[in-house]
Amino acid sequence: ADLKKVLEISVKASLTRGEALDHLMLYGPPGLGKTTMALVIAAELGVKARVTSAPALERPRDIVGLLINMQPRELIFVDEIHRLNRISQELLYPAMEDRRLDLTVGKGSSSRMRSIEIPPFTLVGATTKPAALSSPMRDRFGITQRIDFYNYLDLKKIIQRSAKLINLSISDDASHQLAKRSRGTPRIANRLIRRVRDYAEVHSSSSIIDVQVVNDALDLYRIDQRGLDATDRSYIGLLINQYAGGPVGLETLSAALGEVSTTLETVVEPYLMQIGFLQRTARGRVVTQEAEKHFLLASSNKIVK
């Protein structure tokens, strides 16, 4: 809601002045709608949106080609902007600040600098790692906003809307159940809807998806009521059963689970920490009492009902 208010004010103000919206950086975990937000902003501004990603702008000529062919007030969305190389970032500095492209023409002793004026534009950068972006680049964004995980009610609305788009009838309780298992992330919610639809088409004769169908489908995919999958439960189970809840070093857990430590650190652990199931301490990983309680309820290969 706060993000919506901030962006609404900025968009209305820029429309009133007839200017391009300030450069905007959106950061936060994957799957929360950063790209969608950029497209919504472009629609509200009534301008064209060009969608690209940092790997597609590897060479300086890629940046030059993108900026030189713009229409005034156009919006450019760059996904994973922290992956832009140093040369590409330095080309963007004067473009973002002074609407100017500084190019070197020719080679050797005959080379010379040439500045090309470009139309006013809005750069929307999305990143999952804002700290990886250089400080000069970060400072050139007039608006910086974090996109947080969604609550159950918002996810429920997203699920009901997505169900309509794929001609799926889903009950209110079933939508709530799906929302609880979606880890606060719309991308995961949309993925689970499709899996439930597949299950219903094969195993259910009802035209409406109810709670029982959702539970049966997600039990099959081993996703419990807190959104934990088989890997998450193996991680917690190992800590509880073999190491009395911890503390345990990351490399030990990695070897015991047969998973690369980077995968555990970047894929498995963040969500467990967000829901208060795991703590990272100086001595190692430790599970919380809430995690132990959840694991006991879901033990014996049963999913929490």
Tab-separated table of C-alpha atoms in Angstrom:
chain	number	residue	atom	x	y	z
A	1	ALA	CA	0.000	0.000	0.000
A	2	ASP	CA	2.832	2.419	0.868
A	3	LEU	CA	4.617	1.597	-2.391
A	4	LYS	CA	1.409	2.266	-4.319
A	5	LYS	CA	0.942	5.664	-2.621
A	6	VAL	CA	4.543	6.750	-3.276
A	7	LEU	CA	4.401	5.755	-6.948
A	8	GLU	CA	0.924	7.231	-7.418
A	9	ILE	CA	2.124	10.640	-6.163
A	10	SER	CA	5.258	10.543	-8.343
A	11	VAL	CA	3.318	9.497	-11.468
A	12	LYS	CA	0.599	12.146	-10.989
A	13	ALA	CA	3.175	14.868	-10.324
A	14	SER	CA	5.202	14.003	-13.437
A	15	LEU	CA	2.015	13.945	-15.571
A	16	THR	CA	0.962	17.352	-14.197
A	17	ARG	CA	4.364	18.824	-15.095
A	18	GLY	CA	4.503	16.985	-18.437
A	19	GLU	CA	7.918	15.607	-17.527
A	20	ALA	CA	9.449	12.154	-17.486
A	21	LEU	CA	9.114	10.290	-14.193
A	22	ASP	CA	12.264	10.248	-12.052
A	23	HIS	CA	14.488	7.201	-12.477
A	24	LEU	CA	13.178	4.406	-10.258
A	25	MET	CA	14.866	1.432	-8.611
A	26	LEU	CA	12.739	-1.483	-7.396
A	27	TYR	CA	14.430	-4.102	-5.247
A	28	GLY	CA	13.341	-7.167	-3.352
A	29	PRO	CA	13.177	-10.972	-3.610
A	30	PRO	CA	12.334	-12.619	-6.950
A	31	GLY	CA	8.730	-13.243	-8.014
A	32	LEU	CA	7.116	-10.218	-6.341
A	33	GLY	CA	6.182	-8.323	-9.511
A	34	LYS	CA	8.961	-5.824	-10.217
A	35	THR	CA	8.579	-6.224	-13.996
A	36	THR	CA	4.784	-6.033	-13.725
A	37	MET	CA	5.088	-2.860	-11.643
A	38	ALA	CA	7.252	-1.230	-14.331
A	39	LEU	CA	4.678	-2.064	-17.031
A	40	VAL	CA	1.854	-0.689	-14.851
A	41	ILE	CA	3.795	2.569	-14.340
A	42	ALA	CA	4.345	2.902	-18.109
A	43	ALA	CA	0.610	2.358	-18.706
A	44	GLU	CA	-0.276	4.992	-16.075
A	45	LEU	CA	2.152	7.447	-17.674
A	46	GLY	CA	0.762	6.644	-21.123
A	47	VAL	CA	4.218	5.942	-22.551
A	48	LYS	CA	5.911	3.036	-24.285
A	49	ALA	CA	7.926	0.605	-22.135
A	50	ARG	CA	11.056	-1.108	-23.395
A	51	VAL	CA	11.847	-4.232	-21.371
A	52	THR	CA	15.385	-5.580	-21.304
A	53	SER	CA	17.874	-7.166	-18.890
A	54	ALA	CA	21.464	-6.482	-17.858
A	55	PRO	CA	23.004	-9.418	-19.819
A	56	ALA	CA	21.420	-8.021	-23.019
A	57	LEU	CA	23.277	-4.735	-22.454
A	58	GLU	CA	26.763	-6.211	-22.197
A	59	ARG	CA	28.388	-4.102	-24.945
A	60	PRO	CA	28.442	-0.285	-25.006
A	61	ARG	CA	26.732	-0.256	-28.411
A	62	ASP	CA	23.759	-2.082	-26.864
A	63	ILE	CA	23.241	0.811	-24.428
A	64	VAL	CA	23.817	3.412	-27.164
A	65	GLY	CA	21.333	1.701	-29.510
A	66	LEU	CA	18.726	1.567	-26.761
A	67	LEU	CA	19.042	5.211	-25.715
A	68	ILE	CA	19.507	6.841	-29.102
A	69	ASN	CA	16.239	5.500	-30.549
A	70	MET	CA	13.994	6.595	-27.672
A	71	GLN	CA	10.876	8.693	-27.815
A	72	PRO	CA	10.509	11.508	-25.225
A	73	ARG	CA	9.402	10.339	-21.723
A	74	GLU	CA	9.793	6.687	-22.712
A	75	LEU	CA	10.306	4.116	-19.946
A	76	ILE	CA	13.182	1.627	-20.063
A	77	PHE	CA	13.030	-1.344	-17.705
A	78	VAL	CA	16.316	-3.137	-16.961
A	79	ASP	CA	15.989	-6.373	-14.998
A	80	GLU	CA	18.803	-7.530	-12.667
A	81	ILE	CA	20.454	-4.149	-13.194
A	82	HIS	CA	23.234	-4.977	-10.690
A	83	ARG	CA	24.701	-7.287	-13.362
A	84	LEU	CA	25.519	-4.385	-15.711
A	85	ASN	CA	29.266	-4.233	-16.314
A	86	ARG	CA	31.311	-1.162	-15.345
A	87	ILE	CA	31.489	0.321	-18.871
A	88	SER	CA	27.723	0.046	-19.360
A	89	GLN	CA	27.079	1.671	-15.975
A	90	GLU	CA	29.436	4.560	-16.739
A	91	LEU	CA	27.675	5.174	-20.055
A	92	LEU	CA	24.397	5.458	-18.156
A	93	TYR	CA	25.678	8.022	-15.605
A	94	PRO	CA	25.495	11.134	-17.884
A	95	ALA	CA	22.412	9.731	-19.650
A	96	MET	CA	20.495	9.474	-16.366
A	97	GLU	CA	21.753	12.737	-14.893
A	98	ASP	CA	22.179	15.116	-17.847
A	99	ARG	CA	20.339	13.343	-20.726
A	100	ARG	CA	23.651	13.074	-22.531
A	101	LEU	CA	25.570	10.258	-24.211
A	102	ASP	CA	29.356	10.666	-24.190
A	103	LEU	CA	30.876	8.697	-27.067
A	104	THR	CA	34.422	8.274	-28.361
A	105	VAL	CA	34.569	8.633	-32.151
A	106	GLY	CA	37.567	7.252	-34.086
A	107	LYS	CA	40.689	5.507	-32.806
A	108	GLY	CA	44.137	6.440	-31.660
A	109	SER	CA	45.388	10.024	-32.133
A	110	SER	CA	42.417	10.927	-34.325
A	111	SER	CA	39.820	9.941	-31.693
A	112	ARG	CA	37.596	12.606	-30.196
A	113	MET	CA	34.767	12.870	-27.693
A	114	ARG	CA	31.281	13.572	-28.906
A	115	SER	CA	28.236	14.287	-26.765
A	116	ILE	CA	24.780	13.446	-28.055
A	117	GLU	CA	21.692	14.854	-26.372
A	118	ILE	CA	18.974	12.281	-25.753
A	119	PRO	CA	15.260	12.821	-24.942
A	120	PRO	CA	14.045	12.775	-21.319
A	121	PHE	CA	13.385	9.206	-20.223
A	122	THR	CA	12.705	7.083	-17.162
A	123	LEU	CA	15.012	4.223	-16.253
A	124	VAL	CA	13.397	1.600	-14.030
A	125	GLY	CA	15.973	-0.781	-12.633
A	126	ALA	CA	15.003	-3.998	-10.852
A	127	THR	CA	17.370	-5.971	-8.688
A	128	THR	CA	17.374	-8.727	-6.097
A	129	LYS	CA	20.775	-7.483	-4.838
A	130	PRO	CA	20.785	-3.689	-4.400
A	131	ALA	CA	24.093	-3.809	-2.507
A	132	ALA	CA	25.788	-5.233	-5.629
A	133	LEU	CA	24.977	-2.041	-7.538
A	134	SER	CA	27.739	0.565	-7.550
A	135	SER	CA	27.179	3.557	-5.270
A	136	PRO	CA	27.274	6.159	-8.131
A	137	MET	CA	24.627	4.136	-9.981
A	138	ARG	CA	22.382	3.850	-6.913
A	139	ASP	CA	22.629	7.587	-6.249
A	140	ARG	CA	21.273	8.435	-9.703
A	141	PHE	CA	17.892	6.871	-8.982
A	142	GLY	CA	15.480	9.547	-7.768
A	143	ILE	CA	13.071	6.963	-6.284
A	144	THR	CA	14.170	3.763	-4.541
A	145	GLN	CA	11.498	1.365	-3.303
A	146	ARG	CA	11.541	-2.119	-1.822
A	147	ILE	CA	8.853	-4.619	-2.829
A	148	ASP	CA	7.993	-6.834	0.138
A	149	PHE	CA	6.354	-10.232	0.441
A	150	TYR	CA	2.561	-10.219	0.110
A	151	ASN	CA	0.092	-10.950	2.902
A	152	TYR	CA	-2.554	-13.694	2.643
A	153	LEU	CA	-5.380	-11.331	1.652
A	154	ASP	CA	-3.453	-9.791	-1.251
A	155	LEU	CA	-2.269	-13.205	-2.427
A	156	LYS	CA	-5.828	-14.485	-2.230
A	157	LYS	CA	-6.978	-11.703	-4.586
A	158	ILE	CA	-4.118	-12.498	-6.976
A	159	ILE	CA	-5.045	-16.206	-6.943
A	160	GLN	CA	-8.715	-15.462	-7.642
A	161	ARG	CA	-7.788	-13.132	-10.510
A	162	SER	CA	-5.326	-15.641	-12.001
A	163	ALA	CA	-7.952	-18.394	-11.710
A	164	LYS	CA	-10.380	-16.287	-13.762
A	165	LEU	CA	-7.744	-15.737	-16.452
A	166	ILE	CA	-7.354	-19.500	-16.934
A	167	ASN	CA	-11.142	-20.146	-16.649
A	168	LEU	CA	-10.822	-21.925	-13.326
A	169	SER	CA	-13.565	-21.847	-10.681
A	170	ILE	CA	-12.078	-21.847	-7.176
A	171	SER	CA	-13.839	-21.530	-3.817
A	172	ASP	CA	-12.998	-18.805	-1.307
A	173	ASP	CA	-11.569	-21.317	1.199
A	174	ALA	CA	-9.465	-22.983	-1.493
A	175	SER	CA	-8.030	-19.581	-2.499
A	176	HIS	CA	-7.133	-18.920	1.139
A	177	GLN	CA	-5.470	-22.320	1.457
A	178	LEU	CA	-3.392	-21.691	-1.657
A	179	ALA	CA	-2.427	-18.228	-0.411
A	180	LYS	CA	-1.138	-19.725	2.864
A	181	ARG	CA	1.138	-22.088	0.945
A	182	SER	CA	2.518	-19.554	-1.550
A	183	ARG	CA	5.406	-18.197	0.560
A	184	GLY	CA	4.158	-14.632	0.178
A	185	THR	CA	5.138	-14.668	-3.507
A	186	PRO	CA	2.721	-14.171	-6.447
A	187	ARG	CA	4.958	-16.130	-8.847
A	188	ILE	CA	4.747	-19.182	-6.565
A	189	ALA	CA	0.983	-18.672	-6.137
A	190	ASN	CA	0.478	-18.678	-9.908
A	191	ARG	CA	2.624	-21.777	-10.270
A	192	LEU	CA	0.634	-23.636	-7.602
A	193	ILE	CA	-2.675	-22.684	-9.259
A	194	ARG	CA	-1.538	-24.387	-12.459
A	195	ARG	CA	-0.451	-27.512	-10.568
A	196	VAL	CA	-3.802	-27.662	-8.742
A	197	ARG	CA	-5.616	-27.242	-12.066
A	198	ASP	CA	-3.637	-30.158	-13.561
A	199	TYR	CA	-4.472	-32.350	-10.563
A	200	ALA	CA	-8.168	-31.402	-10.659
A	201	GLU	CA	-8.510	-32.192	-14.358
A	202	VAL	CA	-7.221	-35.724	-13.746
A	203	HIS	CA	-8.573	-36.588	-10.291
A	204	SER	CA	-11.627	-34.404	-9.619
A	205	SER	CA	-15.080	-34.548	-11.167
A	206	SER	CA	-16.191	-31.256	-9.590
A	207	SER	CA	-16.229	-28.088	-11.680
A	208	ILE	CA	-15.104	-26.011	-8.690
A	209	ILE	CA	-11.722	-26.317	-6.980
A	210	ASP	CA	-12.392	-26.788	-3.261
A	211	VAL	CA	-10.109	-27.053	-0.206
A	212	GLN	CA	-9.919	-30.846	-0.457
A	213	VAL	CA	-8.635	-30.690	-4.034
A	214	VAL	CA	-6.032	-28.056	-3.071
A	215	ASN	CA	-4.879	-30.136	-0.084
A	216	ASP	CA	-4.691	-33.353	-2.111
A	217	ALA	CA	-2.835	-31.680	-4.975
A	218	LEU	CA	-0.280	-29.937	-2.787
A	219	ASP	CA	0.189	-33.048	-0.645
A	220	LEU	CA	1.155	-34.809	-3.868
A	221	TYR	CA	3.713	-32.078	-4.611
A	222	ARG	CA	4.837	-32.242	-0.948
A	223	ILE	CA	4.104	-28.606	-0.143
A	224	ASP	CA	2.803	-28.072	3.384
A	225	GLN	CA	0.685	-25.320	4.951
A	226	ARG	CA	3.623	-23.014	5.535
A	227	GLY	CA	4.781	-23.418	1.918
A	228	LEU	CA	7.715	-25.655	2.847
A	229	ASP	CA	8.708	-28.210	0.215
A	230	ALA	CA	10.562	-31.513	0.599
A	231	THR	CA	14.005	-29.830	0.590
A	232	ASP	CA	13.005	-27.363	3.309
A	233	ARG	CA	11.671	-30.155	5.511
A	234	SER	CA	14.777	-32.303	4.925
A	235	TYR	CA	16.910	-29.357	6.047
A	236	ILE	CA	14.887	-28.778	9.227
A	237	GLY	CA	14.577	-32.522	9.884
A	238	LEU	CA	18.340	-32.995	9.660
A	239	LEU	CA	18.964	-30.184	12.150
A	240	ILE	CA	16.363	-31.541	14.594
A	241	ASN	CA	16.960	-35.284	14.328
A	242	GLN	CA	20.722	-35.498	13.927
A	243	TYR	CA	22.028	-32.294	15.507
A	244	ALA	CA	19.478	-31.605	18.283
A	245	GLY	CA	18.458	-28.357	16.627
A	246	GLY	CA	21.974	-26.968	16.156
A	247	PRO	CA	24.156	-24.998	16.002
A	248	VAL	CA	25.585	-26.654	12.878
A	249	GLY	CA	27.973	-25.262	10.253
A	250	LEU	CA	26.736	-24.672	6.700
A	251	GLU	CA	29.328	-26.985	5.121
A	252	THR	CA	28.281	-29.840	7.434
A	253	LEU	CA	24.645	-29.417	6.444
A	254	SER	CA	25.633	-29.191	2.788
A	255	ALA	CA	27.550	-32.486	2.946
A	256	ALA	CA	24.798	-34.275	4.891
A	257	LEU	CA	22.046	-33.154	2.477
A	258	GLY	CA	24.096	-33.540	-0.705
A	259	GLU	CA	23.282	-29.953	-1.668
A	260	VAL	CA	25.727	-27.222	-2.679
A	261	SER	CA	26.209	-24.797	0.233
A	262	THR	CA	25.403	-21.807	-2.022
A	263	THR	CA	22.021	-23.380	-2.842
A	264	LEU	CA	21.214	-23.807	0.837
A	265	GLU	CA	22.314	-20.262	1.641
A	266	THR	CA	20.483	-18.489	-1.191
A	267	VAL	CA	17.468	-20.736	-1.911
A	268	VAL	CA	16.537	-22.720	1.204
A	269	GLU	CA	17.575	-20.612	4.191
A	270	PRO	CA	16.118	-17.138	3.376
A	271	TYR	CA	12.476	-18.242	3.571
A	272	LEU	CA	13.069	-20.334	6.710
A	273	MET	CA	14.574	-17.250	8.350
A	274	GLN	CA	11.730	-14.995	7.189
A	275	ILE	CA	9.088	-17.193	8.832
A	276	GLY	CA	11.154	-17.539	12.024
A	277	PHE	CA	12.138	-21.195	11.605
A	278	LEU	CA	15.906	-20.692	11.410
A	279	GLN	CA	18.602	-18.523	12.955
A	280	ARG	CA	22.106	-17.924	11.625
A	281	THR	CA	24.506	-17.548	14.531
A	282	ALA	CA	28.285	-17.187	14.807
A	283	ARG	CA	28.504	-20.901	15.702
A	284	GLY	CA	26.200	-22.140	12.934
A	285	ARG	CA	22.554	-22.714	12.014
A	286	VAL	CA	19.946	-23.167	14.764
A	287	VAL	CA	16.260	-24.098	14.407
A	288	THR	CA	13.650	-22.303	16.508
A	289	GLN	CA	10.961	-23.823	18.741
A	290	GLU	CA	8.332	-22.896	16.157
A	291	ALA	CA	10.215	-24.919	13.536
A	292	GLU	CA	10.418	-27.928	15.876
A	293	LYS	CA	6.685	-27.703	16.589
A	294	HIS	CA	5.877	-27.507	12.869
A	295	PHE	CA	8.178	-30.413	12.065
A	296	LEU	CA	6.593	-32.643	14.757
A	297	LEU	CA	3.096	-31.879	13.413
A	298	ALA	CA	4.219	-32.702	9.873
A	299	SER	CA	6.299	-35.766	10.824
A	300	SER	CA	5.798	-39.290	9.567
A	301	ASN	CA	5.634	-37.915	5.982
A	302	LYS	CA	2.291	-36.282	6.713
A	303	ILE	CA	1.554	-32.745	5.584
A	304	VAL	CA	-0.035	-30.384	8.078
A	305	LYS	CA	-3.802	-30.194	7.541
